[in-house]
């Protein structure tokens, strides 16, 4: 059989190093599914290598997995869906990738060319649908001669721009004879594969200006994000020289290990008090590879002099009016800066930060030990933190879990961790963990997920774990579920931001037997409803030879408090309680406990 467009598509993707495509079938892509069959049967003699198809439960999960593949490997992620409904399902996962700047290619089918424009079944204007999420490149293939350059451009633009691109391929075209090399004539395009990241560093004058600002400050605060994930050594060296403290945006949690005494941890609503204080009191801000959005957690305009480093010229100078914006790779730029930075002789600022960080960790540990009904969620994260195996990969979902992940988990060097940082969507916890496992089958992977997110999609994706677990040499994949029967993060937002009582109609969740369900799937199920068992259950989960669902019954009235409570938030909370919040009594008790402890001497 001669090579089809579908066959050639897979071959070209494989030339780009794509080993795995997360997807879900449908008649819009049957011509590509046939190509997968031929490649795995070895019938397609022209190319020995083709990507593998990984079947998920829902196309959105395929897009999350492609995004997570990019996050945990630095490579291109690829997802695939059929025309119409399958393509629509991809969207939220693709936006997650776009907003977190991950290179992802989406390949979707379309109805046959002859029917397009005829209000045909499952016909959707896909180019328009993807025009926002894949605005850098979204193309419909019309003839076989296009496939080579469309694949080359979709991959190259996704990598070069760190974004989402999309290819739409009508189903009849997938079955047509491939044209691997377009004829050499007017109107054809002749492309080649491959992308190497350039070395990007700012010009000397700008480095000098930046160094002058940093050298003249006496209280330097650093904020690092995911753009600094590969620049840990350089960040340490700069922080040492400048006597700075370092706060970490959520996506940059793995930039520095949390055992360094001057790392103030996370920042923002899910942040820590030392990060808050450092930003309030600093006179100089050095921001590296982050687009952390909340201005109230950064210095007030004019209070500090600012230097920012970012690889993307579009992302500088938009969070704080910086004095110097350096466009460059974070590691290379910091390396170029280091010889220009003077070591600060006065270490008073650094000592103040270290002192606050030490007190904060004591407080966090103490908060986790406070009683709750039945289990304090912070305890679950603390007990995990102590036991995290080397090289663990963590994925957190949006919800209260993200708070405790941000504040209580102490990462060590060599670990990886991510979540939906910018879209902050519910649902990525389990699919991220699955993609982490495919990318690094020898590493332990832990997903930290709320019951709402489990009910949204996590439960279904456990089926994918059961289906593929035998592939992984080390089967340690733990899905920890905070079973609080509440959409807790939003319940607290209703109370603290809006001043409304909890609206049970929207917030209460039905119970579900997560652990028992896992057992039905052949996974290990552990359910814990007493604080004494939390640590032991982690030991058991981490020692299991199979994927585990670890369900913990936690108290929804333990407040995921921001690092400081503003007068407005305190007023709002009071108003929520006075307007008849169903759990007012227990909230007052828990909030009081959590807050009062903060001011006790010695903490
Ligand atoms: C797709 C989507 N829908 C809604 C939200 C708003 N939201 C953010 S967190 C959250 C509650 C999550 O509940 P759960 O997963 O049970 O975690 P918990 O906060 O209870 O620990 C909601 C509804 C969102 N971020 N994404
Ligand atoms: Mg919940």
Coordinates of C-alpha atoms and ligand atoms in Angstrom, one line a residue:
X1 CA 0.0 0.0 0.0
X2 CA 1.3 3.4 -0.9
X3 CA 1.9 5.9 1.9
X4 CA -1.2 8.0 2.8
X5 CA -1.3 11.5 4.1
X6 CA -2.1 10.0 7.6
X7 CA 1.0 7.8 7.4
X8 CA 3.1 10.7 6.3
X9 CA 1.7 13.0 9.0
X10 CA 2.9 10.5 11.7
X11 CA 6.2 10.1 10.0
X12 CA 6.9 13.8 9.9
X13 CA 5.8 14.2 13.6
X14 CA 8.2 11.5 14.5
X15 CA 11.0 13.4 12.6
X16 CA 10.2 16.2 15.0
X17 CA 10.9 13.9 18.0
X18 CA 7.2 13.3 18.9
X19 CA 6.9 10.0 20.6
X20 CA 3.4 10.1 22.0
X21 CA 0.1 11.7 21.0
X22 CA -2.6 12.0 23.5
X23 CA -6.0 11.7 21.9
X24 CA -9.5 10.3 21.4
X25 CA -10.8 8.9 18.1
X26 CA -13.7 9.7 15.8
X27 CA -14.5 9.5 12.2
X28 CA -12.9 12.9 11.6
X29 CA -9.5 11.3 12.2
X30 CA -10.0 7.7 11.1
X31 CA -7.5 8.2 8.3
X32 CA -4.9 9.0 11.0
X33 CA -6.1 6.1 13.3
X34 CA -5.5 3.8 10.3
X35 CA -2.0 5.2 10.1
X36 CA -1.4 4.4 13.8
X37 CA -2.5 0.8 13.1
X38 CA -0.2 0.4 10.2
X39 CA 2.7 1.9 12.1
X40 CA 2.3 -0.3 15.1
X41 CA 1.8 -3.4 12.9
X42 CA 5.0 -2.6 11.2
X43 CA 3.3 -2.5 7.8
X44 CA 4.5 0.9 7.0
X45 CA 7.9 0.0 5.8
X46 CA 9.0 3.5 4.8
X47 CA 9.5 4.7 8.3
X48 CA 10.2 2.5 11.3
X49 CA 9.2 5.0 13.8
X50 CA 5.9 6.6 14.6
X51 CA 4.4 8.2 17.6
X52 CA 2.3 6.1 19.9
X53 CA -1.4 6.9 20.5
X54 CA -2.4 7.2 24.1
X55 CA -6.1 6.9 24.6
X56 CA -7.7 9.2 27.2
X57 CA -11.3 9.5 28.5
X58 CA -12.0 13.0 27.2
X59 CA -10.3 15.2 24.8
X60 CA -9.7 18.0 27.3
X61 CA -7.6 15.5 29.2
X62 CA -5.5 14.9 26.1
X63 CA -4.8 18.6 25.9
X64 CA -3.9 18.7 29.6
X65 CA -1.5 15.8 29.1
X66 CA 0.1 17.4 26.1
X67 CA 0.6 20.5 28.2
X68 CA 2.0 18.5 31.1
X69 CA 4.3 16.6 28.7
X70 CA 5.7 20.0 27.7
X71 CA 6.0 21.2 31.3
X72 CA 7.8 18.1 32.6
X73 CA 10.1 17.5 29.6
X74 CA 10.6 20.8 27.9
X75 CA 9.6 19.1 24.6
X76 CA 6.7 19.6 22.3
X77 CA 3.3 18.1 23.5
X78 CA 0.9 16.8 20.9
X79 CA -2.8 16.0 21.3
X80 CA -5.4 14.9 18.7
X81 CA -9.2 14.9 18.4
X82 CA -11.9 14.3 15.9
X83 CA -13.8 17.1 14.1
X84 CA -16.7 18.9 15.8
X85 CA -17.3 17.8 19.4
X86 CA -13.8 16.3 19.9
X87 CA -12.2 19.6 18.7
X88 CA -14.4 21.6 21.0
X89 CA -13.5 19.4 24.0
X90 CA -9.8 20.1 23.6
X91 CA -10.2 23.8 24.2
X92 CA -9.8 24.2 27.9
X93 CA -6.6 22.1 28.0
X94 CA -5.2 24.1 25.1
X95 CA -5.9 27.4 26.9
X96 CA -4.1 26.0 29.9
X97 CA -1.0 25.4 27.7
X98 CA -1.4 28.8 26.0
X99 CA -1.6 30.7 29.2
X100 CA 1.3 28.9 30.8
X101 CA 3.4 29.3 27.6
X102 CA 3.8 25.7 26.7
X103 CA 4.5 24.4 23.2
X104 CA 1.6 22.2 22.2
X105 CA 0.4 21.1 18.8
X106 CA -3.3 20.2 18.4
X107 CA -4.3 18.1 15.4
X108 CA -8.0 17.8 14.7
X109 CA -10.0 16.2 11.9
X110 CA -12.6 17.9 9.8
X111 CA -15.4 16.6 7.6
X112 CA -14.6 15.7 4.0
X113 CA -13.5 18.6 1.7
X114 CA -16.4 18.0 -0.6
X115 CA -19.0 18.6 2.1
X116 CA -17.5 21.7 3.8
X117 CA -19.7 24.7 3.7
X118 CA -22.8 22.5 3.5
X119 CA -23.9 22.6 7.1
X120 CA -22.7 19.0 7.1
X121 CA -22.9 16.8 10.2
X122 CA -20.2 17.7 12.8
X123 CA -19.1 20.6 10.6
X124 CA -17.8 23.4 12.8
X125 CA -15.7 26.4 11.7
X126 CA -12.7 25.0 13.4
X127 CA -10.3 27.6 12.1
X128 CA -12.3 30.3 13.8
X129 CA -12.9 28.1 16.9
X130 CA -9.1 27.8 17.3
X131 CA -8.3 31.3 16.1
X132 CA -7.8 32.7 19.6
X133 CA -6.2 29.7 21.4
X134 CA -3.9 28.9 18.5
X135 CA -3.6 32.4 17.0
X136 CA 0.1 32.1 16.2
X137 CA -0.7 29.3 13.7
X138 CA -4.0 27.5 12.8
X139 CA -4.3 26.1 9.3
X140 CA -6.6 23.8 7.3
X141 CA -4.8 21.4 5.0
X142 CA -6.4 21.2 1.6
X143 CA -4.0 19.1 -0.5
X144 CA -1.3 16.5 0.4
X145 CA 1.5 18.8 -0.8
X146 CA 0.8 21.0 2.3
X147 CA 1.3 18.4 5.0
X148 CA 5.1 18.6 5.2
X149 CA 5.3 22.3 5.7
X150 CA 2.2 22.5 7.9
X151 CA 3.6 20.0 10.3
X152 CA 7.0 21.7 10.2
X153 CA 5.4 25.1 10.8
X154 CA 3.0 24.0 13.5
X155 CA 5.9 22.3 15.5
X156 CA 8.4 25.1 14.9
X157 CA 6.0 27.9 15.8
X158 CA 4.8 26.1 18.9
X159 CA 8.4 25.7 20.1
X160 CA 9.7 29.1 19.0
X161 CA 6.8 31.0 20.5
X162 CA 6.1 28.7 23.4
X163 CA 2.5 28.5 22.5
X164 CA -0.4 26.4 21.0
X165 CA -0.7 25.8 17.3
X166 CA -3.4 23.8 15.5
X167 CA -3.7 21.7 12.3
X168 CA -7.1 20.9 10.8
X169 CA -7.1 18.0 8.4
X170 CA -10.2 16.9 6.6
X171 CA -10.9 13.2 6.9
X172 CA -10.8 12.4 3.2
X173 CA -7.5 14.1 2.8
X174 CA -6.0 11.8 5.5
X175 CA -6.6 8.8 3.2
X176 CA -5.2 10.4 0.0
X177 CA -1.8 9.5 -1.3
X178 CA 1.0 11.3 0.5
X179 CA 3.2 13.8 -1.2
X180 CA 6.4 13.8 0.8
X181 CA 8.1 16.3 -1.4
X182 CA 6.1 18.9 -3.2
X183 CA 7.0 19.4 -6.9
X184 CA 9.6 22.0 -7.6
X185 CA 7.4 24.6 -9.2
X186 CA 5.8 28.0 -8.5
X187 CA 3.4 28.0 -5.6
X188 CA 4.9 25.2 -3.6
X189 CA 6.6 25.4 -0.2
X190 CA 9.8 23.5 0.6
X191 CA 10.3 23.2 4.4
X192 CA 12.7 21.3 6.6
X193 CA 12.3 20.1 10.2
X194 CA 14.2 21.0 13.4
X195 CA 14.4 23.7 16.0
X196 CA 17.3 24.8 18.2
X197 CA 16.7 27.3 20.9
X198 CA 18.9 30.3 20.4
X199 CA 21.0 31.9 23.1
X200 CA 19.4 35.1 24.1
X201 CA 21.2 37.6 26.2
X202 CA 20.7 41.4 26.6
X203 CA 23.2 43.9 25.3
X204 CA 26.1 45.0 27.6
X205 CA 24.8 48.5 28.3
X206 CA 21.5 47.1 29.7
X207 CA 23.3 44.6 31.8
X208 CA 25.4 47.4 33.2
X209 CA 22.3 49.5 34.0
X210 CA 20.6 46.5 35.7
X211 CA 23.7 45.8 37.8
X212 CA 23.9 49.5 38.8
X213 CA 20.3 49.3 40.1
X214 CA 20.9 46.0 41.9
X215 CA 24.2 47.2 43.4
X216 CA 22.7 50.4 44.8
X217 CA 19.8 48.7 46.6
X218 CA 20.2 47.6 50.2
X219 CA 17.1 45.5 50.5
X220 CA 16.8 43.3 47.4
X221 CA 13.8 41.0 46.9
X222 CA 13.8 38.4 44.1
X223 CA 10.7 36.9 42.6
X224 CA 11.3 33.9 40.4
X225 CA 8.9 32.0 38.1
X226 CA 8.8 29.1 35.7
X227 CA 11.2 30.9 33.3
X228 CA 13.9 30.3 35.9
X229 CA 13.3 26.6 36.3
X230 CA 16.6 25.9 34.5
X231 CA 18.5 28.6 36.3
X232 CA 18.6 27.4 39.9
X233 CA 22.4 27.7 40.3
X234 CA 22.4 31.2 38.9
X235 CA 19.5 32.3 41.1
X236 CA 21.3 31.0 44.2
X237 CA 24.5 32.8 43.2
X238 CA 22.7 36.1 42.6
X239 CA 20.7 35.9 45.8
X240 CA 24.0 35.2 47.7
X241 CA 25.7 38.2 46.2
X242 CA 22.8 40.6 46.7
X243 CA 21.9 39.3 50.1
X244 CA 18.4 38.9 48.8
X245 CA 15.4 36.8 49.8
X246 CA 13.7 34.8 47.0
X247 CA 10.0 34.4 46.6
X248 CA 8.6 31.8 44.1
X249 CA 5.6 32.2 41.9
X250 CA 3.5 29.1 41.8
X251 CA 4.9 27.7 38.5
X252 CA 8.4 28.4 39.8
X253 CA 8.0 26.4 42.9
X254 CA 10.8 24.0 41.8
X255 CA 13.3 26.7 41.0
X256 CA 14.8 26.6 44.4
X257 CA 14.6 24.0 47.1
X258 CA 12.6 25.1 50.2
X259 CA 15.3 24.1 52.6
X260 CA 17.4 27.2 51.6
X261 CA 16.9 29.6 54.6
X262 CA 16.3 32.7 52.5
X263 CA 13.6 31.2 50.2
X264 CA 10.4 32.9 51.4
X265 CA 8.2 30.4 49.4
X266 CA 5.1 31.1 47.5
X267 CA 3.6 34.6 46.9
X268 CA 0.1 35.9 46.5
X269 CA -3.2 34.7 47.8
X270 CA -1.7 31.3 48.2
X271 CA 1.5 32.7 49.5
X272 CA 3.5 33.1 52.7
X273 CA 3.9 35.9 55.2
X274 CA 7.7 36.2 54.6
X275 CA 7.0 36.7 50.9
X276 CA 4.4 39.4 51.8
X277 CA 6.7 41.2 54.2
X278 CA 9.7 41.1 51.9
X279 CA 7.7 42.7 49.1
X280 CA 6.4 45.3 51.4
X281 CA 9.8 46.3 52.8
X282 CA 12.2 45.8 49.9
X283 CA 13.8 48.8 48.1
X284 CA 14.8 46.8 45.0
X285 CA 12.9 44.1 43.1
X286 CA 14.5 41.6 40.7
X287 CA 11.9 39.6 38.9
X288 CA 13.1 36.6 36.8
X289 CA 11.0 34.5 34.5
X290 CA 7.6 35.3 36.1
X291 CA 4.4 37.1 35.1
X292 CA 2.9 36.8 38.6
X293 CA -0.2 39.0 38.2
X294 CA -1.3 40.3 41.6
X295 CA 0.0 43.8 42.1
X296 CA -1.0 44.1 45.7
X297 CA 1.6 41.5 46.6
X298 CA 4.4 43.4 44.8
X299 CA 5.9 46.7 46.2
X300 CA 3.8 49.7 45.8
X301 CA 4.7 51.7 42.6
X302 CA 7.7 53.9 43.2
X303 CA 8.7 52.2 46.5
X304 CA 11.3 50.0 44.9
X305 CA 13.5 50.1 41.9
X306 CA 12.9 47.3 39.5
X307 CA 14.8 45.0 37.2
X308 CA 13.0 42.3 35.2
X309 CA 14.4 39.4 33.2
X310 CA 12.2 37.6 30.7
X311 CA 12.8 35.6 27.5
X312 CA 9.6 37.1 26.0
X313 CA 9.8 40.8 25.2
X314 CA 6.0 41.0 25.4
X315 CA 6.0 40.0 29.1
X316 CA 8.3 42.6 30.6
X317 CA 7.3 45.8 32.4
X318 CA 3.6 44.8 32.8
X319 CA 3.5 44.0 36.5
X320 CA 5.6 46.7 37.9
X321 CA 7.1 49.8 36.2
X322 CA 10.6 48.4 36.0
X323 CA 13.7 50.6 35.6
X324 CA 15.5 48.0 33.5
X325 CA 13.9 45.3 31.4
X326 CA 16.3 42.6 30.3
X327 CA 15.1 40.4 27.4
X328 CA 17.0 37.2 27.6
X329 CA 17.2 33.6 28.8
X330 CA 17.2 33.7 32.6
X331 CA 20.2 31.5 33.2
X332 CA 22.4 33.1 30.5
X333 CA 21.3 36.6 31.6
X334 CA 22.0 36.0 35.3
X335 CA 25.3 34.5 34.4
X336 CA 26.2 37.6 32.5
X337 CA 25.0 39.8 35.4
X338 CA 26.9 37.9 38.1
X339 CA 30.4 39.3 37.5
X340 CA 28.9 42.8 37.6
X341 CA 27.2 42.3 41.0
X342 CA 28.9 43.4 44.2
X343 CA 28.6 41.2 47.3
X344 CA 26.5 43.2 49.8
X345 CA 28.5 43.6 52.9
X346 CA 25.6 44.4 55.2
X347 CA 23.7 41.1 55.6
X348 CA 21.1 42.6 58.0
X349 CA 18.3 42.4 55.4
X350 CA 19.1 38.8 54.6
X351 CA 19.2 37.9 58.3
X352 CA 15.8 39.5 58.9
X353 CA 14.4 37.4 56.0
X354 CA 15.9 34.2 57.2
X355 CA 14.5 34.9 60.7
X356 CA 11.0 35.4 59.3
X357 CA 11.3 32.3 57.1
X358 CA 12.3 30.1 60.1
X359 CA 9.4 31.5 62.1
X360 CA 7.0 30.9 59.2
X361 CA 8.0 27.2 58.9
X362 CA 7.4 26.8 62.7
X363 CA 4.0 28.4 62.3
X364 CA 3.1 26.3 59.3
X365 CA 4.0 23.1 61.2
X366 CA 2.1 24.3 64.1
X367 CA -1.0 25.1 62.1
X368 CA -0.9 21.6 60.6
X369 CA -1.0 20.1 64.0
X370 CA -4.2 22.0 65.1
X371 CA -7.2 19.8 65.6
X372 CA -10.0 19.7 63.0
X373 CA -13.0 17.7 62.2
X374 CA -12.0 15.1 61.3
X375 CA -8.7 15.9 59.6
X376 CA -6.8 19.2 59.1
X377 CA -5.9 19.3 55.4
X378 CA -2.6 20.9 56.2
X379 CA -1.6 17.8 58.1
X380 CA -1.9 15.7 55.0
X381 CA 0.5 18.0 53.1
X382 CA 2.9 18.2 56.0
X383 CA 3.1 14.5 56.3
X384 CA 3.7 14.1 52.6
X385 CA 6.3 16.8 52.6
X386 CA 8.4 14.9 55.2
X387 CA 8.2 11.8 53.1
X388 CA 8.6 13.1 49.5
X389 CA 10.8 10.6 47.7
X390 CA 13.8 11.9 45.7
X391 CA 13.0 13.0 42.2
X392 CA 9.2 13.0 42.9
X393 CA 7.0 14.8 40.5
X394 CA 4.0 16.7 41.9
X395 CA 0.8 17.9 40.2
X396 CA -1.7 20.0 42.1
X397 CA -5.2 20.8 41.1
X398 CA -7.0 24.2 41.5
X399 CA -8.8 24.4 44.8
X400 CA -7.8 24.5 48.4
X401 CA -5.1 21.8 47.6
X402 CA -3.2 24.5 45.7
X403 CA -3.0 26.5 48.9
X404 CA -1.5 23.7 50.9
X405 CA 0.7 22.6 48.1
X406 CA 2.0 26.2 47.8
X407 CA 2.6 26.7 51.5
X408 CA 3.2 23.3 53.2
X409 CA 5.1 21.3 50.6
X410 CA 8.9 21.6 50.9
X411 CA 10.5 20.7 47.6
X412 CA 14.0 19.4 47.4
X413 CA 16.5 19.6 44.5
X414 CA 15.7 17.3 41.7
X415 CA 12.0 17.3 42.1
X416 CA 9.5 18.7 39.6
X417 CA 6.1 20.2 40.3
X418 CA 3.4 22.0 38.4
X419 CA -0.2 23.0 38.1
X420 CA -2.5 25.2 36.0
X421 CA -0.8 28.5 36.9
X422 CA -2.4 31.1 34.8
X423 CA -5.7 29.6 33.7
X424 CA -6.1 28.1 37.2
X425 CA -8.6 25.6 35.8
X426 CA -10.0 22.7 37.7
X427 CA -9.1 19.3 36.4
X428 CA -5.4 19.1 35.4
X429 CA -4.2 17.2 38.6
X430 CA -4.8 13.7 37.4
X431 CA -4.1 14.1 33.7
X432 CA -0.8 16.0 34.5
X433 CA 0.2 13.1 36.7
X434 CA -0.5 10.6 34.0
X435 CA 1.6 12.6 31.5
X436 CA 4.4 12.8 34.0
X437 CA 4.3 9.1 34.4
X438 CA 4.5 8.5 30.6
X439 CA 7.4 11.0 30.3
X440 CA 9.2 9.7 33.4
X441 CA 8.0 6.1 34.1
X442 CA 10.8 5.6 36.7
X443 CA 9.9 8.5 38.9
X444 CA 7.3 8.6 41.7
X445 CA 4.4 10.9 40.8
X446 CA 1.8 12.4 43.1
X447 CA -1.4 14.3 42.2
X448 CA -3.0 16.5 44.9
X449 CA -6.6 16.9 44.0
X450 CA -9.9 18.1 45.5
X451 CA -13.1 16.0 45.4
X452 CA -14.7 18.6 43.1
X453 CA -11.9 18.1 40.5
X454 CA -12.2 14.4 41.0
X455 CA -15.9 14.5 40.2
X456 CA -15.3 16.8 37.3
X457 CA -12.9 14.5 35.5
X458 CA -10.3 12.9 37.8
X459 CA -12.4 9.8 38.6
X460 CA -12.7 9.0 34.9
X461 CA -9.1 9.5 34.2
X462 CA -8.3 6.8 36.9
X463 CA -9.5 4.4 34.2
X464 CA -6.7 5.6 32.0
X465 CA -4.2 4.9 34.9
X466 CA -5.7 1.4 35.2
X467 CA -5.4 0.9 31.5
X468 CA -1.7 1.9 31.1
X469 CA -0.2 1.2 34.5
X470 CA 1.7 -1.9 33.4
X471 CA 3.7 0.2 31.0
X472 CA 5.4 2.0 33.9
X473 CA 8.5 0.3 35.4
X474 CA 7.8 2.1 38.7
X475 CA 4.0 2.1 39.2
X476 CA 4.1 4.7 42.0
X477 CA 1.4 7.1 41.0
X478 CA -0.6 8.4 44.0
X479 CA -3.8 10.4 43.5
X480 CA -4.5 12.1 46.9
X481 CA -8.1 13.3 47.1
X482 CA -9.1 15.9 49.7
X483 CA -12.6 14.6 50.4
X484 CA -14.2 17.7 52.1
X485 CA -17.6 17.4 50.3
X486 CA -17.2 21.1 49.4
X487 CA -16.0 23.3 46.6
X488 CA -13.9 24.7 49.4
X489 CA -11.7 27.3 47.7
X490 CA -14.7 29.0 46.2
X491 CA -16.7 28.7 49.5
X492 CA -14.0 30.7 51.2
X493 CA -13.9 33.1 48.3
X494 CA -17.6 33.7 48.7
X495 CA -17.1 34.4 52.4
X496 CA -13.9 36.4 52.4
X497 CA -14.2 38.3 49.1
X498 CA -17.9 38.8 48.7
X499 CA -19.0 38.8 52.3
X500 CA -21.7 36.2 51.4
X501 CA -22.4 33.1 53.4
X502 CA -21.7 29.7 51.9
X503 CA -24.3 29.0 49.3
X504 CA -24.9 25.3 49.9
X505 CA -26.8 24.9 46.6
X506 CA -23.6 25.6 44.7
X507 CA -20.9 24.5 47.1
X508 CA -21.9 21.2 48.8
X509 CA -20.7 18.1 47.0
X510 CA -22.2 14.7 47.1
X511 CA -19.9 12.0 48.6
X512 CA -18.3 9.4 46.4
X513 CA -16.2 6.4 47.4
X514 CA -12.9 7.4 45.7
X515 CA -10.8 4.7 47.4
X516 CA -13.4 1.9 46.8
X517 CA -13.8 2.9 43.2
X518 CA -10.0 2.7 42.8
X519 CA -10.0 -0.8 44.1
X520 CA -12.7 -1.7 41.6
X521 CA -10.3 -0.6 38.9
X522 CA -7.5 -2.8 40.2
X523 CA -5.7 0.1 41.9
X524 CA -4.9 0.4 45.6
X525 CA -7.5 2.4 47.5
X526 CA -6.7 3.9 50.9
X527 CA -9.3 5.9 52.9
X528 CA -8.3 7.8 56.0
X529 CA -10.6 9.6 58.4
X530 CA -8.5 10.0 61.5
X531 CA -5.4 12.3 61.9
X532 CA -3.3 9.5 63.5
X533 CA -3.5 7.5 60.3
X534 CA -2.4 10.2 57.9
X535 CA 1.4 9.6 58.0
X536 CA 1.2 5.8 58.0
X537 CA -1.2 5.9 55.0
X538 CA 1.4 8.0 53.1
X539 CA 4.0 5.4 53.9
X540 CA 1.7 2.7 52.6
X541 CA 0.9 4.6 49.5
X542 CA 4.5 5.4 48.7
X543 CA 5.5 1.8 49.2
X544 CA 2.7 0.3 47.0
X545 CA 3.7 -1.4 43.8
X546 CA 0.6 -0.1 42.0
X547 CA -1.1 3.3 41.5
X548 CA -3.0 4.4 44.6
X549 CA -6.0 6.6 45.3
X550 CA -5.4 8.0 48.8
X551 CA -8.7 9.5 50.0
X552 CA -8.6 11.8 53.1
X553 CA -11.7 13.0 54.8
X554 CA -10.8 16.6 55.6
X555 CA -12.4 19.5 57.3
X556 CA -13.8 22.2 55.0
X557 CA -13.8 24.8 57.8
X558 CA -10.0 25.1 58.0
X559 CA -9.6 28.4 56.2
X560 CA -7.1 28.7 53.4
X561 CA -6.2 32.2 54.7
X562 CA -4.1 34.6 52.6
X563 CA -0.8 35.5 54.3
X564 CA -2.3 38.7 55.6
X565 CA -6.0 39.5 56.2
X566 CA -7.0 42.9 54.9
X567 CA -9.5 45.0 56.8
X568 CA -11.9 44.5 53.8
X569 CA -11.6 40.7 54.0
X570 CA -12.1 40.7 57.7
X571 CA -15.2 42.8 57.3
X572 CA -16.5 40.5 54.5
X573 CA -15.9 37.4 56.5
X574 CA -17.8 38.9 59.5
X575 CA -20.6 39.9 57.2
X576 CA -20.7 36.4 55.8
X577 CA -21.0 34.9 59.2
X578 CA -23.6 37.4 60.4
X579 CA -25.7 36.7 57.3
X580 CA -26.3 33.1 58.4
X581 CA -23.4 31.0 57.1
X582 CA -24.5 27.5 57.8
X583 CA -21.1 26.7 59.4
X584 CA -20.6 30.0 61.3
X585 CA -19.7 28.5 64.6
X586 CA -17.0 26.1 63.4
X587 CA -15.5 28.7 61.1
X588 CA -15.0 31.2 63.9
X589 CA -13.3 28.5 65.9
X590 CA -11.0 27.4 63.1
X591 CA -10.2 30.8 61.8
X592 CA -9.4 32.1 65.2
X593 CA -7.2 29.1 65.9
X594 CA -5.3 29.5 62.7
X595 CA -4.8 33.3 63.0
X596 CA -4.2 33.6 66.7
X597 CA -1.4 31.1 66.6
X598 CA 0.4 33.4 64.2
X599 CA 0.8 36.0 66.9
X600 CA 1.8 33.8 69.7
X601 CA 5.3 34.6 71.0
X602 CA 8.1 32.4 69.5
X603 CA 6.3 31.8 66.3
Ligands
LIG1 C1 -13.1 24.6 35.2 C2 -13.3 25.4 36.5 N1 -14.5 25.6 37.0 C3 -14.6 26.3 38.2 C4 -13.5 26.9 38.8 C5 -13.7 27.7 40.0 N2 -13.1 27.0 41.2 C6 -11.8 27.1 41.6 S1 -11.4 26.1 42.8 C7 -13.0 25.5 42.9 C8 -13.3 24.5 44.0 C9 -12.6 23.2 43.8 O1 -13.2 22.3 44.6 P1 -12.5 20.9 45.0 O2 -11.9 20.4 43.8 O3 -13.4 20.1 45.8 O4 -11.3 21.4 45.9 P2 -11.4 22.1 47.4 O5 -11.2 23.6 47.2 O6 -12.7 21.7 48.0 O7 -10.3 21.5 48.1 C10 -13.8 26.0 41.9 C11 -15.2 25.7 41.7 C12 -12.3 26.7 38.1 N3 -11.1 27.2 38.6 N4 -12.2 26.0 37.0
LIG2 MG1 -13.6 19.8 47.8

